mmCIF file of C-alpha atoms (C1' of nucleotides) in Angstrom:
data_model
loop_
_atom_site.group_PDB
_atom_site.id
_atom_site.type_symbol
_atom_site.label_atom_id
_atom_site.label_comp_id
_atom_site.label_asym_id
_atom_site.label_seq_id
_atom_site.Cartn_x
_atom_site.Cartn_y
_atom_site.Cartn_z
ATOM 1 C CA UNK C 1 -3.671 13.497 10.237
ATOM 2 C CA UNK C 2 -2.005 15.622 7.679
ATOM 3 C CA UNK C 3 -0.399 18.775 8.981
ATOM 4 C CA UNK C 4 -1.728 18.239 12.433
ATOM 5 C CA UNK C 5 0.963 15.777 13.296
ATOM 6 C CA UNK C 6 2.454 16.471 16.653
ATOM 7 C CA UNK C 7 6.060 17.516 16.359
ATOM 8 C CA UNK C 8 8.564 16.638 18.990
ATOM 9 C CA UNK C 9 10.253 20.003 19.437
ATOM 10 C CA UNK C 10 13.405 19.497 17.471
ATOM 11 C CA UNK C 11 16.771 21.057 17.997
ATOM 12 C CA UNK C 12 15.927 24.742 18.225
ATOM 13 C CA UNK C 13 18.642 25.502 15.702
ATOM 14 C CA UNK C 14 17.615 29.089 15.296
ATOM 15 C CA UNK C 15 14.866 31.053 16.896
ATOM 16 C CA UNK C 16 11.690 30.867 14.901
ATOM 17 C CA UNK C 17 10.371 34.023 13.342
ATOM 18 C CA UNK C 18 7.749 35.342 15.703
ATOM 19 C CA UNK C 19 4.191 34.475 14.689
ATOM 20 C CA UNK C 20 2.475 37.208 12.783
ATOM 21 C CA UNK C 21 -0.468 37.057 15.081
ATOM 22 C CA UNK C 22 -0.461 35.233 18.355
ATOM 23 C CA UNK C 23 -4.068 34.209 18.184
ATOM 24 C CA UNK C 24 -4.151 30.502 17.588
ATOM 25 C CA UNK C 25 -4.495 28.259 20.597
ATOM 26 C CA UNK C 26 -3.167 24.705 20.263
ATOM 27 C CA UNK C 27 -2.055 24.400 16.653
ATOM 28 C CA UNK C 28 1.368 23.364 15.515
ATOM 29 C CA UNK C 29 2.527 26.818 14.592
ATOM 30 C CA UNK C 30 5.236 25.751 12.286
ATOM 31 C CA UNK C 31 6.706 29.132 11.851
ATOM 32 C CA UNK C 32 5.485 28.742 8.287
ATOM 33 C CA UNK C 33 3.794 31.654 6.621
ATOM 34 C CA UNK C 34 0.164 32.069 7.353
ATOM 35 C CA UNK C 35 -0.649 31.636 3.696
ATOM 36 C CA UNK C 36 1.003 28.264 3.580
ATOM 37 C CA UNK C 37 -0.835 27.057 6.607
ATOM 38 C CA UNK C 38 -4.133 28.262 5.210
ATOM 39 C CA UNK C 39 -3.478 26.382 2.026
ATOM 40 C CA UNK C 40 -2.660 23.178 3.863
ATOM 41 C CA UNK C 41 -5.759 23.380 6.005
ATOM 42 C CA UNK C 42 -7.905 24.247 3.036
ATOM 43 C CA UNK C 43 -6.621 21.321 1.053
ATOM 44 C CA UNK C 44 -6.980 18.889 3.859
ATOM 45 C CA UNK C 45 -10.539 19.965 4.666
ATOM 46 C CA UNK C 46 -11.529 19.792 1.034
ATOM 47 C CA UNK C 47 -10.097 16.348 0.412
ATOM 48 C CA UNK C 48 -11.589 15.033 3.601
ATOM 49 C CA UNK C 49 -15.048 16.172 2.693
ATOM 50 C CA UNK C 50 -14.650 15.138 -0.893
ATOM 51 C CA UNK C 51 -13.647 11.617 0.012
ATOM 52 C CA UNK C 52 -16.462 11.291 2.495
ATOM 53 C CA UNK C 53 -19.046 12.457 -0.017
ATOM 54 C CA UNK C 54 -17.650 10.330 -2.778
ATOM 55 C CA UNK C 55 -17.676 7.227 -0.624
ATOM 56 C CA UNK C 56 -21.257 7.786 0.396
ATOM 57 C CA UNK C 57 -22.456 8.573 -3.100
ATOM 58 C CA UNK C 58 -20.770 5.399 -4.223
ATOM 59 C CA UNK C 59 -22.279 3.271 -1.538
ATOM 60 C CA UNK C 60 -25.765 4.691 -1.523
ATOM 61 C CA UNK C 61 -26.303 5.589 -5.169
ATOM 62 C CA UNK C 62 -23.491 3.827 -6.956
ATOM 63 C CA UNK C 63 -22.327 7.060 -8.496
ATOM 64 C CA UNK C 64 -19.516 9.580 -8.170
ATOM 65 C CA UNK C 65 -19.115 13.173 -7.165
ATOM 66 C CA UNK C 66 -18.274 14.089 -10.754
ATOM 67 C CA UNK C 67 -21.565 12.685 -12.018
ATOM 68 C CA UNK C 68 -23.442 14.273 -9.181
ATOM 69 C CA UNK C 69 -21.849 17.656 -9.814
ATOM 70 C CA UNK C 70 -22.699 17.491 -13.475
ATOM 71 C CA UNK C 71 -26.309 16.714 -12.679
ATOM 72 C CA UNK C 72 -26.314 19.518 -10.137
ATOM 73 C CA UNK C 73 -25.175 22.013 -12.729
ATOM 74 C CA UNK C 74 -27.891 20.932 -15.122
ATOM 75 C CA UNK C 75 -30.444 20.990 -12.342
ATOM 76 C CA UNK C 76 -29.880 24.680 -11.871
ATOM 77 C CA UNK C 77 -30.120 25.366 -15.607
ATOM 78 C CA UNK C 78 -33.469 24.380 -17.013
ATOM 79 C CA UNK C 79 -32.427 26.081 -20.241
ATOM 80 C CA UNK C 80 -29.741 23.464 -20.521
ATOM 81 C CA UNK C 81 -26.014 23.902 -21.014
ATOM 82 C CA UNK C 82 -23.421 23.038 -23.594
ATOM 83 C CA UNK C 83 -20.578 20.643 -23.085
ATOM 84 C CA UNK C 84 -17.993 23.353 -22.725
ATOM 85 C CA UNK C 85 -20.143 25.361 -20.374
ATOM 86 C CA UNK C 86 -20.362 22.359 -18.125
ATOM 87 C CA UNK C 87 -16.690 21.707 -18.591
ATOM 88 C CA UNK C 88 -15.934 25.213 -17.347
ATOM 89 C CA UNK C 89 -18.340 24.975 -14.472
ATOM 90 C CA UNK C 90 -16.877 21.742 -13.223
ATOM 91 C CA UNK C 91 -13.309 22.776 -13.997
ATOM 92 C CA UNK C 92 -12.791 19.521 -15.786
ATOM 93 C CA UNK C 93 -11.255 18.859 -19.196
ATOM 94 C CA UNK C 94 -13.428 18.570 -22.276
ATOM 95 C CA UNK C 95 -12.447 14.983 -22.821
ATOM 96 C CA UNK C 96 -13.640 14.058 -19.361
ATOM 97 C CA UNK C 97 -16.950 15.760 -19.974
ATOM 98 C CA UNK C 98 -17.491 13.785 -23.125
ATOM 99 C CA UNK C 99 -17.043 10.554 -21.210
ATOM 100 C CA UNK C 100 -19.195 11.681 -18.307
ATOM 101 C CA UNK C 101 -22.001 12.827 -20.552
ATOM 102 C CA UNK C 102 -21.945 9.626 -22.545
ATOM 103 C CA UNK C 103 -22.462 7.551 -19.434
ATOM 104 C CA UNK C 104 -25.113 9.810 -17.979
ATOM 105 C CA UNK C 105 -26.964 9.767 -21.264
ATOM 106 C CA UNK C 106 -26.675 6.009 -21.515
ATOM 107 C CA UNK C 107 -28.147 5.813 -18.017
ATOM 108 C CA UNK C 108 -31.011 7.990 -19.187
ATOM 109 C CA UNK C 109 -30.321 10.735 -16.679
ATOM 110 C CA UNK C 110 -29.704 13.487 -19.190
ATOM 111 C CA UNK C 111 -30.786 14.450 -22.691
ATOM 112 C CA UNK C 112 -28.457 15.789 -25.319
ATOM 113 C CA UNK C 113 -29.856 17.500 -28.361
ATOM 114 C CA UNK C 114 -27.967 19.260 -31.108
ATOM 115 C CA UNK C 115 -28.423 22.965 -30.964
ATOM 116 C CA UNK C 116 -30.510 24.296 -33.828
ATOM 117 C CA UNK C 117 -28.466 27.468 -34.309
ATOM 118 C CA UNK C 118 -25.025 25.961 -34.022
ATOM 119 C CA UNK C 119 -24.650 22.409 -35.131
ATOM 120 C CA UNK C 120 -21.343 22.056 -33.303
ATOM 121 C CA UNK C 121 -22.858 22.337 -29.898
ATOM 122 C CA UNK C 122 -25.156 20.221 -27.785
ATOM 123 C CA UNK C 123 -27.709 21.303 -25.251
ATOM 124 C CA UNK C 124 -27.621 19.099 -22.232
ATOM 125 C CA UNK C 125 -30.645 18.862 -20.023
ATOM 126 C CA UNK C 126 -31.739 16.767 -17.118
ATOM 127 C CA UNK C 127 -34.228 14.096 -18.127
ATOM 128 C CA UNK C 128 -37.260 13.379 -15.992
ATOM 129 C CA UNK C 129 -35.535 10.376 -14.505
ATOM 130 C CA UNK C 130 -32.415 12.459 -14.086
ATOM 131 C CA UNK C 131 -34.277 15.137 -12.204
ATOM 132 C CA UNK C 132 -35.878 12.599 -9.925
ATOM 133 C CA UNK C 133 -32.664 10.730 -9.262
ATOM 134 C CA UNK C 134 -30.806 13.963 -8.713
ATOM 135 C CA UNK C 135 -33.457 15.037 -6.238
ATOM 136 C CA UNK C 136 -32.927 11.920 -4.205
ATOM 137 C CA UNK C 137 -29.175 12.292 -4.259
ATOM 138 C CA UNK C 138 -29.270 15.989 -3.517
ATOM 139 C CA UNK C 139 -31.296 15.452 -0.390
ATOM 140 C CA UNK C 140 -28.860 12.938 1.005
ATOM 141 C CA UNK C 141 -25.903 14.977 -0.157
ATOM 142 C CA UNK C 142 -27.193 17.970 1.694
ATOM 143 C CA UNK C 143 -27.714 15.973 4.834
ATOM 144 C CA UNK C 144 -24.163 14.734 4.663
ATOM 145 C CA UNK C 145 -22.707 18.165 4.119
ATOM 146 C CA UNK C 146 -24.727 19.574 6.973
ATOM 147 C CA UNK C 147 -23.539 16.780 9.201
ATOM 148 C CA UNK C 148 -19.943 17.450 8.223
ATOM 149 C CA UNK C 149 -19.944 21.217 8.477
ATOM 150 C CA UNK C 150 -22.975 21.907 10.568
ATOM 151 C CA UNK C 151 -21.235 21.596 13.877
ATOM 152 C CA UNK C 152 -19.661 24.957 13.340
ATOM 153 C CA UNK C 153 -21.705 27.696 14.911
ATOM 154 C CA UNK C 154 -23.832 29.769 12.532
ATOM 155 C CA UNK C 155 -21.545 32.712 13.113
ATOM 156 C CA UNK C 156 -18.447 30.714 12.320
ATOM 157 C CA UNK C 157 -20.150 29.385 9.218
ATOM 158 C CA UNK C 158 -21.123 32.781 8.025
ATOM 159 C CA UNK C 159 -17.621 34.091 8.628
ATOM 160 C CA UNK C 160 -16.071 31.149 6.882
ATOM 161 C CA UNK C 161 -18.299 31.588 3.874
ATOM 162 C CA UNK C 162 -17.426 35.238 3.634
ATOM 163 C CA UNK C 163 -13.732 34.587 3.782
ATOM 164 C CA UNK C 164 -13.897 31.836 1.246
ATOM 165 C CA UNK C 165 -15.920 34.057 -1.020
ATOM 166 C CA UNK C 166 -13.314 36.738 -0.714
ATOM 167 C CA UNK C 167 -10.569 34.269 -1.453
ATOM 168 C CA UNK C 168 -12.441 32.950 -4.448
ATOM 169 C CA UNK C 169 -12.756 36.453 -5.853
ATOM 170 C CA UNK C 170 -9.024 36.954 -5.603
ATOM 171 C CA UNK C 171 -8.416 33.645 -7.256
ATOM 172 C CA UNK C 172 -10.806 34.551 -10.034
ATOM 173 C CA UNK C 173 -8.670 37.553 -10.806
ATOM 174 C CA UNK C 174 -5.373 35.864 -10.315
ATOM 175 C CA UNK C 175 -5.623 32.468 -11.883
ATOM 176 C CA UNK R 1 -17.189 29.944 -12.616
ATOM 177 C CA UNK R 2 -18.601 27.192 -10.517
ATOM 178 C CA UNK R 3 -21.314 28.192 -8.142
ATOM 179 C CA UNK R 4 -20.949 31.839 -9.007
ATOM 180 C CA UNK R 5 -23.162 31.529 -12.012
ATOM 181 C CA UNK R 6 -25.752 34.192 -12.163
ATOM 182 C CA UNK R 7 -29.248 32.905 -11.841
ATOM 183 C CA UNK R 8 -32.195 34.489 -13.508
ATOM 184 C CA UNK R 9 -34.697 34.475 -10.673
ATOM 185 C CA UNK R 10 -36.872 31.552 -11.535
ATOM 186 C CA UNK R 11 -40.520 31.003 -10.735
ATOM 187 C CA UNK R 12 -40.700 31.724 -7.037
ATOM 188 C CA UNK R 13 -42.656 28.551 -6.482
ATOM 189 C CA UNK R 14 -42.555 28.780 -2.738
ATOM 190 C CA UNK R 15 -41.088 31.380 -0.447
ATOM 191 C CA UNK R 16 -37.490 30.653 0.353
ATOM 192 C CA UNK R 17 -36.560 29.892 3.903
ATOM 193 C CA UNK R 18 -35.209 33.112 5.358
ATOM 194 C CA UNK R 19 -31.430 33.339 5.386
ATOM 195 C CA UNK R 20 -29.944 32.395 8.729
ATOM 196 C CA UNK R 21 -27.934 35.541 8.793
ATOM 197 C CA UNK R 22 -28.369 38.451 6.474
ATOM 198 C CA UNK R 23 -24.711 39.339 6.390
ATOM 199 C CA UNK R 24 -23.423 38.532 2.947
ATOM 200 C CA UNK R 25 -23.176 41.393 0.492
ATOM 201 C CA UNK R 26 -23.253 40.550 -3.202
ATOM 202 C CA UNK R 27 -23.259 36.764 -3.363
ATOM 203 C CA UNK R 28 -25.773 34.665 -5.156
ATOM 204 C CA UNK R 29 -27.651 33.570 -2.100
ATOM 205 C CA UNK R 30 -29.198 30.512 -3.544
ATOM 206 C CA UNK R 31 -31.447 29.848 -0.673
ATOM 207 C CA UNK R 32 -29.250 26.822 -0.225
ATOM 208 C CA UNK R 33 -28.097 25.959 3.225
ATOM 209 C CA UNK R 34 -25.063 27.768 4.450
ATOM 210 C CA UNK R 35 -23.218 24.500 4.812
ATOM 211 C CA UNK R 36 -23.743 23.634 1.193
ATOM 212 C CA UNK R 37 -22.468 26.977 0.038
ATOM 213 C CA UNK R 38 -19.430 26.704 2.247
ATOM 214 C CA UNK R 39 -18.651 23.325 0.784
ATOM 215 C CA UNK R 40 -18.974 24.599 -2.770
ATOM 216 C CA UNK R 41 -16.722 27.575 -2.095
ATOM 217 C CA UNK R 42 -14.242 25.449 -0.268
ATOM 218 C CA UNK R 43 -14.045 22.962 -3.065
ATOM 219 C CA UNK R 44 -13.732 25.552 -5.743
ATOM 220 C CA UNK R 45 -10.993 27.444 -3.924
ATOM 221 C CA UNK R 46 -9.080 24.268 -3.254
ATOM 222 C CA UNK R 47 -9.235 22.979 -6.808
ATOM 223 C CA UNK R 48 -8.285 26.358 -8.194
ATOM 224 C CA UNK R 49 -5.216 26.593 -6.050
ATOM 225 C CA UNK R 50 -4.357 22.982 -6.584
ATOM 226 C CA UNK R 51 -4.485 23.289 -10.341
ATOM 227 C CA UNK R 52 -2.416 26.445 -10.302
ATOM 228 C CA UNK R 53 0.263 24.907 -8.125
ATOM 229 C CA UNK R 54 0.318 21.703 -10.086
ATOM 230 C CA UNK R 55 0.730 23.520 -13.370
ATOM 231 C CA UNK R 56 3.595 25.589 -12.046
ATOM 232 C CA UNK R 57 5.347 22.667 -10.432
ATOM 233 C CA UNK R 58 5.046 20.852 -13.709
ATOM 234 C CA UNK R 59 6.379 23.702 -15.758
ATOM 235 C CA UNK R 60 9.167 24.814 -13.498
ATOM 236 C CA UNK R 61 10.308 21.561 -11.928
ATOM 237 C CA UNK R 62 8.710 18.912 -14.068
ATOM 238 C CA UNK R 63 7.057 17.367 -11.065
ATOM 239 C CA UNK R 64 3.657 17.067 -9.442
ATOM 240 C CA UNK R 65 1.959 18.179 -6.286
ATOM 241 C CA UNK R 66 1.830 14.593 -5.078
ATOM 242 C CA UNK R 67 5.588 14.225 -5.364
ATOM 243 C CA UNK R 68 6.129 17.587 -3.771
ATOM 244 C CA UNK R 69 3.832 16.803 -0.882
ATOM 245 C CA UNK R 70 5.584 13.533 -0.227
ATOM 246 C CA UNK R 71 8.936 15.276 -0.128
ATOM 247 C CA UNK R 72 7.465 17.926 2.143
ATOM 248 C CA UNK R 73 6.321 15.323 4.629
ATOM 249 C CA UNK R 74 9.742 13.731 4.690
ATOM 250 C CA UNK R 75 11.368 17.120 5.001
ATOM 251 C CA UNK R 76 9.624 17.697 8.274
ATOM 252 C CA UNK R 77 10.572 14.264 9.592
ATOM 253 C CA UNK R 78 14.323 13.795 9.766
ATOM 254 C CA UNK R 79 13.668 10.525 11.604
ATOM 255 C CA UNK R 80 12.038 9.293 8.438
ATOM 256 C CA UNK R 81 8.603 7.795 7.950
ATOM 257 C CA UNK R 82 7.117 4.530 6.836
ATOM 258 C CA UNK R 83 5.101 4.029 3.708
ATOM 259 C CA UNK R 84 1.818 3.801 5.556
ATOM 260 C CA UNK R 85 2.588 6.819 7.673
ATOM 261 C CA UNK R 86 3.133 8.808 4.525
ATOM 262 C CA UNK R 87 0.060 7.265 2.996
ATOM 263 C CA UNK R 88 -1.986 8.507 5.935
ATOM 264 C CA UNK R 89 -0.412 11.931 5.900
ATOM 265 C CA UNK R 90 -1.108 12.454 2.230
ATOM 266 C CA UNK R 91 -4.518 10.776 2.401
ATOM 267 C CA UNK R 92 -3.583 8.662 -0.568
ATOM 268 C CA UNK R 93 -3.967 4.923 -1.053
ATOM 269 C CA UNK R 94 -1.095 2.596 -0.273
ATOM 270 C CA UNK R 95 -0.787 1.525 -3.866
ATOM 271 C CA UNK R 96 -0.285 5.079 -4.960
ATOM 272 C CA UNK R 97 2.428 5.580 -2.369
ATOM 273 C CA UNK R 98 4.310 2.563 -3.631
ATOM 274 C CA UNK R 99 4.364 4.015 -7.112
ATOM 275 C CA UNK R 100 5.298 7.498 -5.938
ATOM 276 C CA UNK R 101 8.104 6.233 -3.748
ATOM 277 C CA UNK R 102 9.506 4.067 -6.504
ATOM 278 C CA UNK R 103 9.834 7.031 -8.811
ATOM 279 C CA UNK R 104 11.234 9.348 -6.204
ATOM 280 C CA UNK R 105 13.774 6.730 -5.233
ATOM 281 C CA UNK R 106 14.697 6.130 -8.837
ATOM 282 C CA UNK R 107 15.232 9.857 -9.171
ATOM 283 C CA UNK R 108 17.493 9.738 -6.166
ATOM 284 C CA UNK R 109 15.415 12.135 -4.123
ATOM 285 C CA UNK R 110 14.653 9.767 -1.271
ATOM 286 C CA UNK R 111 16.250 6.810 0.469
ATOM 287 C CA UNK R 112 14.375 3.762 1.537
ATOM 288 C CA UNK R 113 15.872 1.359 4.003
ATOM 289 C CA UNK R 114 14.282 -1.674 5.608
ATOM 290 C CA UNK R 115 13.585 -1.101 9.238
ATOM 291 C CA UNK R 116 15.846 -3.148 11.492
ATOM 292 C CA UNK R 117 13.151 -3.935 14.034
ATOM 293 C CA UNK R 118 10.369 -4.750 11.639
ATOM 294 C CA UNK R 119 11.343 -6.159 8.322
ATOM 295 C CA UNK R 120 7.946 -5.414 6.861
ATOM 296 C CA UNK R 121 8.369 -1.702 6.970
ATOM 297 C CA UNK R 122 10.619 0.800 5.265
ATOM 298 C CA UNK R 123 12.003 4.018 6.590
ATOM 299 C CA UNK R 124 11.821 6.719 3.986
ATOM 300 C CA UNK R 125 14.137 9.675 4.225
ATOM 301 C CA UNK R 126 15.021 12.604 2.069
ATOM 302 C CA UNK R 127 18.372 12.139 0.338
ATOM 303 C CA UNK R 128 20.852 14.998 0.135
ATOM 304 C CA UNK R 129 19.771 15.687 -3.410
ATOM 305 C CA UNK R 130 16.177 15.353 -2.357
ATOM 306 C CA UNK R 131 16.594 17.897 0.406
ATOM 307 C CA UNK R 132 18.243 20.347 -1.948
ATOM 308 C CA UNK R 133 15.697 19.902 -4.675
ATOM 309 C CA UNK R 134 12.878 20.133 -2.191
ATOM 310 C CA UNK R 135 14.350 23.339 -0.858
ATOM 311 C CA UNK R 136 14.280 24.904 -4.292
ATOM 312 C CA UNK R 137 10.740 23.808 -4.929
ATOM 313 C CA UNK R 138 9.535 24.811 -1.500
ATOM 314 C CA UNK R 139 10.756 28.356 -1.944
ATOM 315 C CA UNK R 140 8.907 28.777 -5.210
ATOM 316 C CA UNK R 141 5.890 26.957 -3.894
ATOM 317 C CA UNK R 142 5.697 29.324 -0.981
ATOM 318 C CA UNK R 143 5.962 32.332 -3.255
ATOM 319 C CA UNK R 144 3.098 31.022 -5.330
ATOM 320 C CA UNK R 145 0.898 30.329 -2.370
ATOM 321 C CA UNK R 146 1.602 33.751 -0.942
ATOM 322 C CA UNK R 147 0.762 35.306 -4.266
ATOM 323 C CA UNK R 148 -2.500 33.388 -4.419
ATOM 324 C CA UNK R 149 -3.671 33.901 -0.872
ATOM 325 C CA UNK R 150 -1.626 36.836 0.273
ATOM 326 C CA UNK R 151 -3.981 39.470 -1.008
ATOM 327 C CA UNK R 152 -6.277 38.754 1.860
ATOM 328 C CA UNK R 153 -5.622 41.049 4.766
ATOM 329 C CA UNK R 154 -3.665 39.568 7.653
ATOM 330 C CA UNK R 155 -6.772 39.698 9.763
ATOM 331 C CA UNK R 156 -8.822 37.887 7.176
ATOM 332 C CA UNK R 157 -6.071 35.322 6.854
ATOM 333 C CA UNK R 158 -5.872 34.731 10.539
ATOM 334 C CA UNK R 159 -9.626 34.388 10.765
ATOM 335 C CA UNK R 160 -9.728 32.042 7.845
ATOM 336 C CA UNK R 161 -7.042 29.854 9.318
ATOM 337 C CA UNK R 162 -8.866 29.651 12.587
ATOM 338 C CA UNK R 163 -12.093 28.664 10.992
ATOM 339 C CA UNK R 164 -10.474 26.080 8.823
ATOM 340 C CA UNK R 165 -8.687 24.682 11.818
ATOM 341 C CA UNK R 166 -11.945 24.432 13.647
ATOM 342 C CA UNK R 167 -13.554 22.734 10.695
ATOM 343 C CA UNK R 168 -10.679 20.326 10.396
ATOM 344 C CA UNK R 169 -11.047 19.343 14.030
ATOM 345 C CA UNK R 170 -14.687 18.540 13.513
ATOM 346 C CA UNK R 171 -13.856 16.524 10.455
ATOM 347 C CA UNK R 172 -11.202 14.641 12.361
ATOM 348 C CA UNK R 173 -13.840 13.516 14.807
ATOM 349 C CA UNK R 174 -16.500 12.887 12.269
ATOM 350 C CA UNK R 175 -14.909 11.182 9.319
ATOM 351 C "C1'" DC J 1 -17.114 34.298 -52.361
ATOM 352 C "C1'" DG J 2 -13.167 31.780 -50.511
ATOM 353 C "C1'" DA J 3 -9.363 31.304 -47.501
ATOM 354 C "C1'" DT J 4 -8.178 31.299 -42.861
ATOM 355 C "C1'" DA J 5 -9.114 31.520 -38.107
ATOM 356 C "C1'" DA J 6 -11.808 30.326 -34.144
ATOM 357 C "C1'" DT J 7 -14.871 27.353 -31.672
ATOM 358 C "C1'" DG J 8 -17.213 22.979 -29.969
ATOM 359 C "C1'" DG J 9 -16.541 18.212 -29.374
ATOM 360 C "C1'" DT J 10 -14.332 13.699 -29.821
ATOM 361 C "C1'" DT J 11 -10.559 10.465 -29.724
ATOM 362 C "C1'" DC J 12 -6.669 8.540 -27.958
ATOM 363 C "C1'" DA J 13 -2.335 7.702 -25.629
ATOM 364 C "C1'" DT J 14 -0.601 8.648 -21.168
ATOM 365 C "C1'" DA J 15 -0.572 9.101 -16.339
ATOM 366 C "C1'" DA J 16 -2.471 8.753 -11.811
ATOM 367 C "C1'" DT J 17 -5.461 6.706 -8.331
ATOM 368 C "C1'" DT J 18 -8.208 3.336 -6.235
ATOM 369 C "C1'" DG J 19 -9.395 -0.945 -3.930
ATOM 370 C "C1'" DA J 20 -8.955 -5.644 -3.589
ATOM 371 C "C1'" DA J 21 -6.215 -9.718 -3.614
ATOM 372 C "C1'" DA J 22 -1.654 -11.516 -2.677
ATOM 373 C "C1'" DT J 23 2.770 -11.832 0.035
ATOM 374 C "C1'" DA J 24 5.700 -11.409 3.780
ATOM 375 C "C1'" DT J 25 6.486 -10.494 8.397
ATOM 376 C "C1'" DT J 26 5.292 -9.953 13.138
ATOM 377 C "C1'" DA J 27 1.766 -10.580 17.220
ATOM 378 C "C1'" DT J 28 -1.361 -13.101 19.780
ATOM 379 C "C1'" DT J 29 -3.148 -16.835 22.063
ATOM 380 C "C1'" DG J 30 -4.776 -21.420 23.168
ATOM 381 C "C1'" DC A 1 4.947 -24.127 19.712
ATOM 382 C "C1'" DA A 2 1.371 -23.991 16.138
ATOM 383 C "C1'" DA A 3 -2.393 -21.710 14.394
ATOM 384 C "C1'" DT A 4 -4.474 -17.562 13.605
ATOM 385 C "C1'" DA A 5 -4.816 -12.731 13.398
ATOM 386 C "C1'" DA A 6 -2.958 -8.392 12.404
ATOM 387 C "C1'" DT A 7 0.164 -5.298 9.939
ATOM 388 C "C1'" DA A 8 3.104 -3.431 6.046
ATOM 389 C "C1'" DT A 9 3.691 -3.402 1.511
ATOM 390 C "C1'" DT A 10 3.167 -4.768 -3.442
ATOM 391 C "C1'" DT A 11 0.651 -5.965 -7.524
ATOM 392 C "C1'" DC A 12 -2.857 -5.497 -10.678
ATOM 393 C "C1'" DA A 13 -7.172 -4.552 -13.030
ATOM 394 C "C1'" DA A 14 -10.416 -1.038 -13.431
ATOM 395 C "C1'" DT A 15 -11.611 3.885 -13.384
ATOM 396 C "C1'" DT A 16 -10.713 8.494 -14.332
ATOM 397 C "C1'" DA A 17 -8.533 12.772 -15.781
ATOM 398 C "C1'" DT A 18 -5.477 15.199 -18.848
ATOM 399 C "C1'" DG A 19 -3.879 17.337 -23.073
ATOM 400 C "C1'" DA A 20 -2.868 17.147 -27.763
ATOM 401 C "C1'" DA A 21 -4.256 15.973 -32.330
ATOM 402 C "C1'" DC A 22 -8.213 15.886 -35.013
ATOM 403 C "C1'" DC A 23 -12.858 16.706 -37.364
ATOM 404 C "C1'" DA A 24 -16.774 19.477 -38.173
ATOM 405 C "C1'" DT A 25 -18.945 23.736 -38.143
ATOM 406 C "C1'" DT A 26 -19.226 28.619 -37.886
ATOM 407 C "C1'" DA A 27 -16.908 33.490 -38.084
ATOM 408 C "C1'" DT A 28 -14.033 36.764 -40.017
ATOM 409 C "C1'" DC A 29 -12.363 39.532 -43.484
ATOM 410 C "C1'" DG A 30 -9.603 40.541 -47.798
#
DNA sequence: CGATAATGGTTCATAATTGAAATATTATTG
DNA sequence: CAATAATATTTCAATTATGAACCATTATCG
């Protein structure tokens, strides 16, 4: 689905611009710029994986990717983190974080204590229960991700990671 | 932001599993599985780009990526498409498509005619106005995407596309 | 010090998305 | 042909995210 739809070769109104690189095998080479096609693929891969993970988190743990991601961020910060830190990390609005945190706290998965130095801010930490529950989820989550991506050869994976890392760096500068 | 947070090397409780490939230069190698890191990068790149595009579409054309994507799908299908086809293409629920289509039709950007053979389905097509407006947006959209991704070398781009295509194929089978 | 700015969070109205139930039409099959 | 299943779409309640206005606290600096 998505951009991979087979196209019945339409009226060849005007010759397509030659492909920049004639590497790709099957692919609908749409004549579109490489960048555009990368973006479409990227988006479609990401949404696919995201939906799969979300569905499974829902079914197996009755939770969402947003909650899981928040827990994951806290899990890697034993010092704790403030609301806005988390908001930045997850690239999610402050308002959303407030709601998320409220629920997670109500469920006893995280603690929230007012910072002693700055009474505007909170320090969020994983609770014991939170850490345990996150552990369970993280294991399954990892299995799922490995199942989804793991069929790529180690070399392909390593390449892909490098390219994505490069792209991310550019985006960091540019956005 | 995101997974790029620097980590102060914590208590090295147990030796980390050796990296599968010792290729990556700077990167916070978290000891996490390659697949997990790919997924995190992928997600963060995708959301970054998505947010950037959405913001610009909003500012410059007062529209959204969802609307734009729907128009784009119709633009590449002069024969038209049904609601569910579009719903599949965009990986968006049927309900959402109904709403989207209603607005786009109200704005005069698309036509919607009942199919003659099957009176359950509609054929959606770009209207004249829709095609023109889409053209304008598409040009800008492409510029933005090129600006965001185009700093990668052509080789890197081509590689990236190939890997994403590979990944997408696996996902197609798996999901 | 005291005024003003900046920062951290919350609230709230708005918008978008989902999934399930409902409706209408077409297909199947006994 | 009638009953039942399958398909295409709509409706609707529930969930979630966004961004702007707002409150409280801390920083800045004249």
